[in-house]
JSON list of C-alpha atoms in Angstrom, two decimals:
[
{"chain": "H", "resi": 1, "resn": "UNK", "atom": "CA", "xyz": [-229.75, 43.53, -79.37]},
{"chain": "H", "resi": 2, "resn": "UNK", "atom": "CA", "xyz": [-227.00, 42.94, -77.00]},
{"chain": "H", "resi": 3, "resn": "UNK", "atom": "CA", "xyz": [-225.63, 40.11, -78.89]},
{"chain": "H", "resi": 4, "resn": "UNK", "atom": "CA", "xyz": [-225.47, 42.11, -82.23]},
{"chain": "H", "resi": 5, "resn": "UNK", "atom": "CA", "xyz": [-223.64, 44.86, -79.90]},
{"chain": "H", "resi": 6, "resn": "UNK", "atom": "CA", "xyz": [-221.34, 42.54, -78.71]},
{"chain": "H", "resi": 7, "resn": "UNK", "atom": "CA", "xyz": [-220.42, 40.62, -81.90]},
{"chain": "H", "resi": 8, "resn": "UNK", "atom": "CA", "xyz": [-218.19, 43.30, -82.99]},
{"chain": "H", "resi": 9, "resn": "UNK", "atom": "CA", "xyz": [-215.57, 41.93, -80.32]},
{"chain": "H", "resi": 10, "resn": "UNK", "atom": "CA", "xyz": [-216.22, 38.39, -81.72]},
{"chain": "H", "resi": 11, "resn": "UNK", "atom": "CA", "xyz": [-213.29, 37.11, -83.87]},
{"chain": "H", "resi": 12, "resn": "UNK", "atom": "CA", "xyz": [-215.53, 35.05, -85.60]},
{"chain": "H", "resi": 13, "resn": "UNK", "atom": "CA", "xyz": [-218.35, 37.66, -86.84]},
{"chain": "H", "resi": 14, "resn": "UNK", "atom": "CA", "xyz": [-215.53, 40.01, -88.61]},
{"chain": "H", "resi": 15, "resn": "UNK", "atom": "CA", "xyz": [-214.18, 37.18, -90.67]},
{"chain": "H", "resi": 16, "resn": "UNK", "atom": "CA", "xyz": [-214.77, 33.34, -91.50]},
{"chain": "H", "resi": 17, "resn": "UNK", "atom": "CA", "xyz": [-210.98, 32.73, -90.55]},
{"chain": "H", "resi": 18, "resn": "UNK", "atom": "CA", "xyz": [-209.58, 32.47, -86.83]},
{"chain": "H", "resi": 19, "resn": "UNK", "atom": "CA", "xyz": [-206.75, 34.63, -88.55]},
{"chain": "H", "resi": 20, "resn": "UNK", "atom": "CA", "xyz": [-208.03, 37.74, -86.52]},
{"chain": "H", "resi": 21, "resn": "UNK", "atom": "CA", "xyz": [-205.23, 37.54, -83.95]},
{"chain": "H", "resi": 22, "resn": "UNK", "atom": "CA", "xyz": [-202.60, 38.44, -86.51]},
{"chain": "H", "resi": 23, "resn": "UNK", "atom": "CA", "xyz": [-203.38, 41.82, -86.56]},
{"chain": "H", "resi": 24, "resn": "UNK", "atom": "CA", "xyz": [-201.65, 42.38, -83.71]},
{"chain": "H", "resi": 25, "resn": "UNK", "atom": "CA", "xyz": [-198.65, 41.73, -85.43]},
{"chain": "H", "resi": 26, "resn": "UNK", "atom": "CA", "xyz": [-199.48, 44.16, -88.27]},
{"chain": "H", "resi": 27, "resn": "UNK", "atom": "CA", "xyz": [-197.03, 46.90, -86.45]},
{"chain": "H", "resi": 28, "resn": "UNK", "atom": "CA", "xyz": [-193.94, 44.50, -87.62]},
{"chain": "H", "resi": 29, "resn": "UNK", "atom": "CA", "xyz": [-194.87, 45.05, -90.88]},
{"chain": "H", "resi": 30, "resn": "UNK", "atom": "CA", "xyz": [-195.27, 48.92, -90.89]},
{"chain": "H", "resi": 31, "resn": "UNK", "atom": "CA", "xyz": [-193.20, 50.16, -88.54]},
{"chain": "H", "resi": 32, "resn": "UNK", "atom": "CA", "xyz": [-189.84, 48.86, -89.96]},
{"chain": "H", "resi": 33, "resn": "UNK", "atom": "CA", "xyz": [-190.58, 50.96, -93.28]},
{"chain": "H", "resi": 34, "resn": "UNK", "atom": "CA", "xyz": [-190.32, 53.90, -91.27]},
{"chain": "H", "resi": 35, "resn": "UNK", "atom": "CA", "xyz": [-186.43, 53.24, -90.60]},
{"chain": "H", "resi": 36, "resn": "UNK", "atom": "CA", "xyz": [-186.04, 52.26, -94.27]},
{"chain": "H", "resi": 37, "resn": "UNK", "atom": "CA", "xyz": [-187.54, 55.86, -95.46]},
{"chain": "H", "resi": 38, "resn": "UNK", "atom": "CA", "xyz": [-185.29, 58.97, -95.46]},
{"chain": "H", "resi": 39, "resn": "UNK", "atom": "CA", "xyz": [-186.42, 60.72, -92.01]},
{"chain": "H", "resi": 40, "resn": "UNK", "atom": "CA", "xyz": [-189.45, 62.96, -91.94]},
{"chain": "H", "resi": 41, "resn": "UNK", "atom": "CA", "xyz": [-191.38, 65.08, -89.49]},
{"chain": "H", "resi": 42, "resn": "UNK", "atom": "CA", "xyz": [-193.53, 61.61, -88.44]},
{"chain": "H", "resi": 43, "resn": "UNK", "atom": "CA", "xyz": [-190.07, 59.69, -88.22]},
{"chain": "H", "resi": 44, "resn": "UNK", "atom": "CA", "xyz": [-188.25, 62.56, -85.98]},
{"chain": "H", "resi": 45, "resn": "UNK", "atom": "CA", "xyz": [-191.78, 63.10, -83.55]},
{"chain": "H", "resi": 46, "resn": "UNK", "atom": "CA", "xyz": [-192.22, 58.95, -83.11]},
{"chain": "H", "resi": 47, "resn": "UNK", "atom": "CA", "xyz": [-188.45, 58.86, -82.12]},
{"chain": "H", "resi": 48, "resn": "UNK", "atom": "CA", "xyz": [-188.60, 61.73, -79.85]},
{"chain": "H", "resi": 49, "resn": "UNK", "atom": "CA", "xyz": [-191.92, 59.81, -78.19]},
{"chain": "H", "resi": 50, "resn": "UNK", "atom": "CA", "xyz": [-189.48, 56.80, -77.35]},
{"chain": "H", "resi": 51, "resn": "UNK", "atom": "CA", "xyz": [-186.60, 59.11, -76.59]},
{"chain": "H", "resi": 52, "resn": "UNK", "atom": "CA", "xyz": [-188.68, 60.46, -74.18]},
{"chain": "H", "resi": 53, "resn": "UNK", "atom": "CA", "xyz": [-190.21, 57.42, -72.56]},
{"chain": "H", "resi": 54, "resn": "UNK", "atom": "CA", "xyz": [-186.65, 55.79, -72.63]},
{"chain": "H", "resi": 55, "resn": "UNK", "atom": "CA", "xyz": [-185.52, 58.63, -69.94]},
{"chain": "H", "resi": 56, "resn": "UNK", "atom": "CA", "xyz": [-188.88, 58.78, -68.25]},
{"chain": "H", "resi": 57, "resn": "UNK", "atom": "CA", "xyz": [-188.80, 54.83, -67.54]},
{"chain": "H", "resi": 58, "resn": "UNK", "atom": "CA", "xyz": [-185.34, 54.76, -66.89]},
{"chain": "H", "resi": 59, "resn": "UNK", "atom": "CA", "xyz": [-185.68, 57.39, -63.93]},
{"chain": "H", "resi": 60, "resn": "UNK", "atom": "CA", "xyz": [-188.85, 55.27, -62.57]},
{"chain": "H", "resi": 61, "resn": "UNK", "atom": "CA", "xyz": [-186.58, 52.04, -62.56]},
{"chain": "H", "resi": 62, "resn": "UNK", "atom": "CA", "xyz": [-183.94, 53.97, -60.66]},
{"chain": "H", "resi": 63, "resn": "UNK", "atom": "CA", "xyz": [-180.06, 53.10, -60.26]},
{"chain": "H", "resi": 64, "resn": "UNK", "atom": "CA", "xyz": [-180.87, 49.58, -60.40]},
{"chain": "H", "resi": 65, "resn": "UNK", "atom": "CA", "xyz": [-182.57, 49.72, -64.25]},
{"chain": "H", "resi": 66, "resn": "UNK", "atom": "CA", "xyz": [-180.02, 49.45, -67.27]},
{"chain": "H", "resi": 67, "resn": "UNK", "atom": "CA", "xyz": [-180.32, 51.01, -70.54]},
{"chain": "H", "resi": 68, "resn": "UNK", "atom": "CA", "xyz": [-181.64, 47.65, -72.14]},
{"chain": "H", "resi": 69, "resn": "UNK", "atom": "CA", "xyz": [-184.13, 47.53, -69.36]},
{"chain": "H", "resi": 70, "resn": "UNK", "atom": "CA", "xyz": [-186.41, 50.45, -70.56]},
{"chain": "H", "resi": 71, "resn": "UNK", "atom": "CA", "xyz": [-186.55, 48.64, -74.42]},
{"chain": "H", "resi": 72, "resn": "UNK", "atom": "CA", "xyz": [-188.58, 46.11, -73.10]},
{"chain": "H", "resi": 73, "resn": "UNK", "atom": "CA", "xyz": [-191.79, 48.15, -71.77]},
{"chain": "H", "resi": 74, "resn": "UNK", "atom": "CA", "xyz": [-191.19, 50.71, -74.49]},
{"chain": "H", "resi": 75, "resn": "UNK", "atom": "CA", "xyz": [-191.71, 48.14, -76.83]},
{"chain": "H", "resi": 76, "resn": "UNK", "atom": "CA", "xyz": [-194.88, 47.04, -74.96]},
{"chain": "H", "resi": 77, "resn": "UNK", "atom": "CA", "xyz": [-195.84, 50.63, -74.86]},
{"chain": "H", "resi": 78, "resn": "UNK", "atom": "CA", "xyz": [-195.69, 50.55, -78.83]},
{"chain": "H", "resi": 79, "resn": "UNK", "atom": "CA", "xyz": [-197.86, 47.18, -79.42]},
{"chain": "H", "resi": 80, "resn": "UNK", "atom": "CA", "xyz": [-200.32, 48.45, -77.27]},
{"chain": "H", "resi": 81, "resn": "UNK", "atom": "CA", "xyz": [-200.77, 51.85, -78.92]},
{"chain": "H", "resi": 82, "resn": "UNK", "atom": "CA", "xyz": [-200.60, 50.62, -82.34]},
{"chain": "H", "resi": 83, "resn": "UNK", "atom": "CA", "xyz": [-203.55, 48.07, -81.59]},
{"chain": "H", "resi": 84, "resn": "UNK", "atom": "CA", "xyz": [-205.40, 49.99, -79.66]},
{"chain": "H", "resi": 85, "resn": "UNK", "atom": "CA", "xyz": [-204.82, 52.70, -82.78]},
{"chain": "H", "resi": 86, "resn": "UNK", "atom": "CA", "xyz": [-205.80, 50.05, -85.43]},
{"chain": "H", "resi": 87, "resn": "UNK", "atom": "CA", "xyz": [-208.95, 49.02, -83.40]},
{"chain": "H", "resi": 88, "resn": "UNK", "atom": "CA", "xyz": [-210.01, 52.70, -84.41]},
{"chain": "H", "resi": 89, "resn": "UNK", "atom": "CA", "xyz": [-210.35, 51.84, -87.96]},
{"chain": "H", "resi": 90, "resn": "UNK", "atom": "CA", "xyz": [-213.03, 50.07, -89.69]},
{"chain": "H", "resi": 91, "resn": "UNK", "atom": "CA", "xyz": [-213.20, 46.63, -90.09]},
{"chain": "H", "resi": 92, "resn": "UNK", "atom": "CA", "xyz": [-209.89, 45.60, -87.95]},
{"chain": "H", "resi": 93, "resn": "UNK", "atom": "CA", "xyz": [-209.98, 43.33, -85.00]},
{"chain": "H", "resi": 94, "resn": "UNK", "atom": "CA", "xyz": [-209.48, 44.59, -82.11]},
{"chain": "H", "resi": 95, "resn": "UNK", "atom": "CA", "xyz": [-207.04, 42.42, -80.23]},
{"chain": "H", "resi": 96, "resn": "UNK", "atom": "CA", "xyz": [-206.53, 44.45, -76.89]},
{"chain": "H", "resi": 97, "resn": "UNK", "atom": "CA", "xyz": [-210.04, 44.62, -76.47]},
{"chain": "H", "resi": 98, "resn": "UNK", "atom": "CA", "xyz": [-209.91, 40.78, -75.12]},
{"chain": "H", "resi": 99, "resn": "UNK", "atom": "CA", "xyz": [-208.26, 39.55, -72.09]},
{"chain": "H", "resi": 100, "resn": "UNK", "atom": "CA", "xyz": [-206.94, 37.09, -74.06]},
{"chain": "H", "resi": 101, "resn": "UNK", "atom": "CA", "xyz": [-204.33, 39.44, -75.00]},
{"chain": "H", "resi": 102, "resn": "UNK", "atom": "CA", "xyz": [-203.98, 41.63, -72.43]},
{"chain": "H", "resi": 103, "resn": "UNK", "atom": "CA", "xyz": [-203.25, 38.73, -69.53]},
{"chain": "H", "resi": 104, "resn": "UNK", "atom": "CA", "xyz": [-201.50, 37.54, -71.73]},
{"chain": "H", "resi": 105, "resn": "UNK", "atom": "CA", "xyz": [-199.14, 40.35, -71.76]},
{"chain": "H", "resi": 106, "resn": "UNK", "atom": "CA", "xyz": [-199.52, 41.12, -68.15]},
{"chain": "H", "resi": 107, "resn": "UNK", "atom": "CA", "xyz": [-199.21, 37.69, -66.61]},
{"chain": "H", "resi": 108, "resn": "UNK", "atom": "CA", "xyz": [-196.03, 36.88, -67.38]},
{"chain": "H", "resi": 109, "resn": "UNK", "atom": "CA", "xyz": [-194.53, 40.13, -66.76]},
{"chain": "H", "resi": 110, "resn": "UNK", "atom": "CA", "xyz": [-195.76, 39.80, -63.14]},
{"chain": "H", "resi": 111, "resn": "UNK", "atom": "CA", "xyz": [-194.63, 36.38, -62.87]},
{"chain": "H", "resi": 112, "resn": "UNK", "atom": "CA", "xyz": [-190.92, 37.00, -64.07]},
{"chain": "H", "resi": 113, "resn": "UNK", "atom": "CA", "xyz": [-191.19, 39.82, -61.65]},
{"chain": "H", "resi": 114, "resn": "UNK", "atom": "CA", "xyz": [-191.78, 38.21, -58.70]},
{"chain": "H", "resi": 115, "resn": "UNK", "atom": "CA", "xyz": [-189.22, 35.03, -59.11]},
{"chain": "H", "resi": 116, "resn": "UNK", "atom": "CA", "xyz": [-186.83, 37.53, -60.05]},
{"chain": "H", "resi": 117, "resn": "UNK", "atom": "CA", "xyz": [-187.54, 39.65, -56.64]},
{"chain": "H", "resi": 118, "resn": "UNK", "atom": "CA", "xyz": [-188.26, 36.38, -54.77]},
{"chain": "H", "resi": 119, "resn": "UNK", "atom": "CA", "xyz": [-185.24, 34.60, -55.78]},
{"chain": "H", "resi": 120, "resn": "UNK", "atom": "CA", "xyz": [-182.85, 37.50, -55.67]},
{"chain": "H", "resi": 121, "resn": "UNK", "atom": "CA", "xyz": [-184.39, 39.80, -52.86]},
{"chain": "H", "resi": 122, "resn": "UNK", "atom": "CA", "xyz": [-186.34, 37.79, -50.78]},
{"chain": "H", "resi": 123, "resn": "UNK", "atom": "CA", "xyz": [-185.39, 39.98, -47.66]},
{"chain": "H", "resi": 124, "resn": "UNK", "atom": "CA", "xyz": [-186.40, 43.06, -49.62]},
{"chain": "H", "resi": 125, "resn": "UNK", "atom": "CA", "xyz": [-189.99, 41.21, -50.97]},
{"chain": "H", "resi": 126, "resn": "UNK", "atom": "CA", "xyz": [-191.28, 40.16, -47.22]},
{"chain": "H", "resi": 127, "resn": "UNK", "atom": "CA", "xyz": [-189.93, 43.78, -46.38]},
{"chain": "H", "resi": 128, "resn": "UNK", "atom": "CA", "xyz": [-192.58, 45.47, -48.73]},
{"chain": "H", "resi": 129, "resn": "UNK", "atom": "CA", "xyz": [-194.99, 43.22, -47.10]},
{"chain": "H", "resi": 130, "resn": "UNK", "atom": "CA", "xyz": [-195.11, 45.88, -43.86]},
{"chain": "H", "resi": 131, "resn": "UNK", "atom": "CA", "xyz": [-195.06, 49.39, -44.85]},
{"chain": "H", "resi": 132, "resn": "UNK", "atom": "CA", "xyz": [-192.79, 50.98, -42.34]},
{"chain": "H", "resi": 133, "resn": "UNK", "atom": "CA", "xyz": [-194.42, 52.78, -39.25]},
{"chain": "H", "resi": 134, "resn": "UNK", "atom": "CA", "xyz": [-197.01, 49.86, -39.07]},
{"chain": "H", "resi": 135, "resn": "UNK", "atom": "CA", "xyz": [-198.28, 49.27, -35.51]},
{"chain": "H", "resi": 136, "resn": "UNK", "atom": "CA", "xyz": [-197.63, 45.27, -34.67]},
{"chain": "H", "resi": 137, "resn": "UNK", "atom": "CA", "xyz": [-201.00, 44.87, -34.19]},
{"chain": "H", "resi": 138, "resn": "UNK", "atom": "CA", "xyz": [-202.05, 44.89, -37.45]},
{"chain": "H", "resi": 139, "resn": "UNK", "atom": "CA", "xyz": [-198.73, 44.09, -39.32]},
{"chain": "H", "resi": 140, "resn": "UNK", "atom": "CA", "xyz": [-200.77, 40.45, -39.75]},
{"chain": "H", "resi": 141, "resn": "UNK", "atom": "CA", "xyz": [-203.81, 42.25, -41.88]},
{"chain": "H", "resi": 142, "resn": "UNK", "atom": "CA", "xyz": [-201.31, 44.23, -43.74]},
{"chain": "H", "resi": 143, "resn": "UNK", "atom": "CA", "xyz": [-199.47, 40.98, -45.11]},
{"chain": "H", "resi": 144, "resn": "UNK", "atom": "CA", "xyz": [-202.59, 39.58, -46.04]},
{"chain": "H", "resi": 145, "resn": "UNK", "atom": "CA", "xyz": [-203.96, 43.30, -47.53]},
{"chain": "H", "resi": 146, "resn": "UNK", "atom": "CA", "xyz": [-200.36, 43.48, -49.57]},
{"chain": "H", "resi": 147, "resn": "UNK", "atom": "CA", "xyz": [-200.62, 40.21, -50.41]},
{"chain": "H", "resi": 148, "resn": "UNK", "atom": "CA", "xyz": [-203.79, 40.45, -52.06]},
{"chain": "H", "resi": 149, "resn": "UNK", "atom": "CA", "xyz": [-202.82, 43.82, -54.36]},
{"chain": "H", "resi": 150, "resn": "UNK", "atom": "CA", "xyz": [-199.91, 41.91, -55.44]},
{"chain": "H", "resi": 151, "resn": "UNK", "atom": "CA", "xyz": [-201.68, 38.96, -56.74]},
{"chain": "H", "resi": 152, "resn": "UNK", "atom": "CA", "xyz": [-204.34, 40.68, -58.32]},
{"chain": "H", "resi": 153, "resn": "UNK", "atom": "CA", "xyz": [-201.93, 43.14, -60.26]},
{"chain": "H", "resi": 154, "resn": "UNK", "atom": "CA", "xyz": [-201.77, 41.58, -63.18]},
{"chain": "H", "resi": 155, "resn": "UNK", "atom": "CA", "xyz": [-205.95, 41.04, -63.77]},
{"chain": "H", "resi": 156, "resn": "UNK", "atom": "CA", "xyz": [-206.08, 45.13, -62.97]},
{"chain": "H", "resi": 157, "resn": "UNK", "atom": "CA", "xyz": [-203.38, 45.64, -65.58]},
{"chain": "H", "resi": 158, "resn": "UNK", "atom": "CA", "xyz": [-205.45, 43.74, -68.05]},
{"chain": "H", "resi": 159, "resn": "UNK", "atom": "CA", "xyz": [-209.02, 44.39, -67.13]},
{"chain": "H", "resi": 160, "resn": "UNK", "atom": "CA", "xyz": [-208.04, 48.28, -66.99]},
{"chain": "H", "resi": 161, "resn": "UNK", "atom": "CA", "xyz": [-207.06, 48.47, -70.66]},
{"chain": "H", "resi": 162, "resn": "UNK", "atom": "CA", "xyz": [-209.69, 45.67, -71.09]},
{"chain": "H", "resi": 163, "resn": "UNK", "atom": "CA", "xyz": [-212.64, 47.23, -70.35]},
{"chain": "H", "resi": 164, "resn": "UNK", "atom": "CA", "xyz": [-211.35, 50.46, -71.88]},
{"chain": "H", "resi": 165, "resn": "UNK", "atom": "CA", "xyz": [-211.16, 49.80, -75.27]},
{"chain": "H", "resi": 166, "resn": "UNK", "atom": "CA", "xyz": [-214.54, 47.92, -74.77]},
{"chain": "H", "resi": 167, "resn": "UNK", "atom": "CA", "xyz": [-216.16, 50.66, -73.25]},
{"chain": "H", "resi": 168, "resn": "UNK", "atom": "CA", "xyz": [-215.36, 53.61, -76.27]},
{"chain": "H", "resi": 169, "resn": "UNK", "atom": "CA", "xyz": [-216.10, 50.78, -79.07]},
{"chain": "H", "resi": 170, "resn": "UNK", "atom": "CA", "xyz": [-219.29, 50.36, -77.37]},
{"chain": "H", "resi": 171, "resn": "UNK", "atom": "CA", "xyz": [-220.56, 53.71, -77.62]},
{"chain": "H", "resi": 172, "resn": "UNK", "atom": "CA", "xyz": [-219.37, 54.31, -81.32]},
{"chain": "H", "resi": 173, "resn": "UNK", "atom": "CA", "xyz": [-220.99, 51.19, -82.38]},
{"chain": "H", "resi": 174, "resn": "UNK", "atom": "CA", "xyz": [-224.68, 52.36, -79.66]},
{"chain": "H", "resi": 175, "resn": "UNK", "atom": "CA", "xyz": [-224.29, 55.53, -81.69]},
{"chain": "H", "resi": 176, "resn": "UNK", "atom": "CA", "xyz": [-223.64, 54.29, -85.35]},
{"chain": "H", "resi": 177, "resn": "UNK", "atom": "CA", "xyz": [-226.89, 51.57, -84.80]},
{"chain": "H", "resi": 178, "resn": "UNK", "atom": "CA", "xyz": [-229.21, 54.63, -83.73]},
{"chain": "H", "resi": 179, "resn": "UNK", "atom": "CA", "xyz": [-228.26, 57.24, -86.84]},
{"chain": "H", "resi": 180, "resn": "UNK", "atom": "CA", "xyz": [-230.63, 55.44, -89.72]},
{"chain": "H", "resi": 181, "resn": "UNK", "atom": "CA", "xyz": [-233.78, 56.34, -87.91]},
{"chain": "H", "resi": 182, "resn": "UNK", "atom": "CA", "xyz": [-233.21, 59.67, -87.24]},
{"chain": "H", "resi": 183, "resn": "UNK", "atom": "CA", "xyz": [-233.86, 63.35, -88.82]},
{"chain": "H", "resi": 184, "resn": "UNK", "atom": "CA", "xyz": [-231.11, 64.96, -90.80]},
{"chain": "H", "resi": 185, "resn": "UNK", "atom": "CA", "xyz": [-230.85, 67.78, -88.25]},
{"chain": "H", "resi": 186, "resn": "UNK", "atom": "CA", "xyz": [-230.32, 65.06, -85.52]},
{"chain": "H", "resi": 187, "resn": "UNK", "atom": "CA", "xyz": [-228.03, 62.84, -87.64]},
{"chain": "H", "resi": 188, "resn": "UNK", "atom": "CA", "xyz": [-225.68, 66.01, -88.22]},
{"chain": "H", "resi": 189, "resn": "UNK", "atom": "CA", "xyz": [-224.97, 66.49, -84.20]},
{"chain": "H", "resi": 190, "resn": "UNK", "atom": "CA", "xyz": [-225.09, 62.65, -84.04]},
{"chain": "H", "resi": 191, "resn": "UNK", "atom": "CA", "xyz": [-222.01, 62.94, -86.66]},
{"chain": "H", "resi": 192, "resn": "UNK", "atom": "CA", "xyz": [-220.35, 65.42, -84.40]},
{"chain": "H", "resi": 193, "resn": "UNK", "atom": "CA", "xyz": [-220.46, 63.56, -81.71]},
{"chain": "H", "resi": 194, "resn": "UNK", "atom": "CA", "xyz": [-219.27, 60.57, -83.63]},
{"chain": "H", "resi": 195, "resn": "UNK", "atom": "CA", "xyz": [-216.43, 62.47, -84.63]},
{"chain": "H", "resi": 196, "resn": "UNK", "atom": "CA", "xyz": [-215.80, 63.86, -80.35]},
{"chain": "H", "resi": 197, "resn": "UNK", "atom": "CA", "xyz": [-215.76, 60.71, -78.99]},
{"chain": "H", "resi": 198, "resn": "UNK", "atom": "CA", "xyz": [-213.68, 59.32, -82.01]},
{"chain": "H", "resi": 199, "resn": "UNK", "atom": "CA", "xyz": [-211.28, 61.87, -80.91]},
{"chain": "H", "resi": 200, "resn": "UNK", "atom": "CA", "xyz": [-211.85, 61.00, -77.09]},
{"chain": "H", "resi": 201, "resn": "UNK", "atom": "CA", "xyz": [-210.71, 57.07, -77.78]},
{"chain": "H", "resi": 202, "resn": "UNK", "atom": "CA", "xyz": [-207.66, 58.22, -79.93]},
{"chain": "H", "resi": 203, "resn": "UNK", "atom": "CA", "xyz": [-206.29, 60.20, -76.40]},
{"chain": "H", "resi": 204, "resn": "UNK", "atom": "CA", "xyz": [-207.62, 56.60, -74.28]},
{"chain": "H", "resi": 205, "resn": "UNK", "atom": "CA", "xyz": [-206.07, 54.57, -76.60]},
{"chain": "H", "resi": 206, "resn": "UNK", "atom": "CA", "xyz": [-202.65, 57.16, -76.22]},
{"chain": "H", "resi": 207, "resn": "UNK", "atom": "CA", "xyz": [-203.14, 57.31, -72.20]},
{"chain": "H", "resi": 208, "resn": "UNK", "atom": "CA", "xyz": [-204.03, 53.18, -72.06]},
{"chain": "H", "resi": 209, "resn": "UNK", "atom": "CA", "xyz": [-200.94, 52.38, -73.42]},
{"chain": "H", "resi": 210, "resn": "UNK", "atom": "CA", "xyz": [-198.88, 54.85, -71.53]},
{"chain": "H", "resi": 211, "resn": "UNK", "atom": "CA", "xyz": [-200.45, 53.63, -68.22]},
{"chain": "H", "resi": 212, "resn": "UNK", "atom": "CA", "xyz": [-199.94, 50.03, -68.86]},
{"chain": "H", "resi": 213, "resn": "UNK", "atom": "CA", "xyz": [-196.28, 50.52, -69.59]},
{"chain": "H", "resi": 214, "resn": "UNK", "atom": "CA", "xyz": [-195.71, 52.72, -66.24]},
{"chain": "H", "resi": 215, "resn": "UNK", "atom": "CA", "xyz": [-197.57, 50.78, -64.06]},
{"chain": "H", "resi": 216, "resn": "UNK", "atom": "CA", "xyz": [-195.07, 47.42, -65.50]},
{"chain": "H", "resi": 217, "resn": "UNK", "atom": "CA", "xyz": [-191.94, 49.94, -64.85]},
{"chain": "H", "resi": 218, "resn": "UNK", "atom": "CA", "xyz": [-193.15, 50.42, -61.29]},
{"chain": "H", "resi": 219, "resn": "UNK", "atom": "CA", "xyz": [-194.15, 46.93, -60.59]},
{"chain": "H", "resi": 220, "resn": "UNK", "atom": "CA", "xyz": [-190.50, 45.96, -61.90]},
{"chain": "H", "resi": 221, "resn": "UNK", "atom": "CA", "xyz": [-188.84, 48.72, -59.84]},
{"chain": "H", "resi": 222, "resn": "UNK", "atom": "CA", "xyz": [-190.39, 47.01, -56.88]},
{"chain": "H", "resi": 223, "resn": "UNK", "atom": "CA", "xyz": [-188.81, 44.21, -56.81]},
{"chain": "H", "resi": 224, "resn": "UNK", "atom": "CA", "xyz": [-185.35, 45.59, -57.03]}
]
């Protein structure tokens, strides 16, 4: 049973091609066609979204951050959401549902954050080390303590999102594999809730993406 659960984050159940992985890449496709249309309510709400997230990342990056600076994780913001969006839908892959994507976006984020910091502001990276006001006593433990949340930043940013997407596509599959051998009173509030927790992964897969591009925005204001 737990292997038929599982299989639905297996690449190679869904299709007898390793071409699973390019659905992340779908979102080129699509979103372009939105510039190329005349503007419409959909057009006008998605560009107030980035407008939005432009000034909201901009202000988290402070007086150090240029304009140009905020593309990048709003563009990360918008691969996310549309994956974790087109996981939603029948028969797509699921990409941000492995780690294999998700370190993969987080790693080297971290890592170009922390030669940039190191390299350019090493003072102000063994500064961070010791929050101010700690006693000298246990300044040692609170290198090794900040030491430890730094390195491990990166596998939080992608086990969060990660085991998120795993956990909602979980229950909709738990509750689609349970509706055949019930009554048709207890199939209709089975439906229902289908249709709840449907809903509840659209606002995870909104709130996912938003938290994974904030919590890159703060880890890059950190180091300058």
């Amino acid at each position: 049973m737990m292997t038929n659960l599982f299989s639905v984050f297996d690449p190679s159940a869904i299709f007898n091609f390793s071409l699973n992985w390019l659905s992340t890449f779908l979102g080129l496709l699509m979103i372009p066609s939105i510039y190329w249309l005349m503007p419409s309510r959909y057009n006008i709400m998605w560009n107030s979204i980035l407008l939005t997230l432009h000034k909201e990342f901009k202000t988290l990056l402070g007086p150090s951050g240029h304009n140009g600076s905020t593309f990048i994780f709003i563009s990360l913001f918008s691969l996310i959401l549309f994956n974790n969006f087109m996981g939603l839908f029948p028969y797509i892959f699921t990409s941000t549902s492995h780690l294999t994507l998700t370190l993969s976006l987080a790693l080297p984020l971290w890592l170009c954050f922390m030669l940039y910091g190191w390299i350019n502001h090493t003072q102000h990276m063994f500064a961070h080390l010791v929050p101010q006001g700690t006693p000298a006593i246990l300044m040692p433990f609170m290198v090794c303590i900040e030491t430890i949340s730094n390195i491990i930043r990166p596998g939080t940013l992608a086990v969060r999102l990660t085991a998120n997407m795993i956990a909602g596509h979980l229950l909709l599959t738990l509750l689609g594999k349970t509706g055949s051998s019930m009554s048709y009173m207890l199939m209709t509030f089975l439906l229902m809730a289908q249709i709840a927790l449907l809903v509840l992964e659209s606002a995870v897969a909104m709130i996912q993406s938003y938290v994974f591009a904030v919590l890159s925005t703060l880890y890059s204001s950190e180091v300058n």
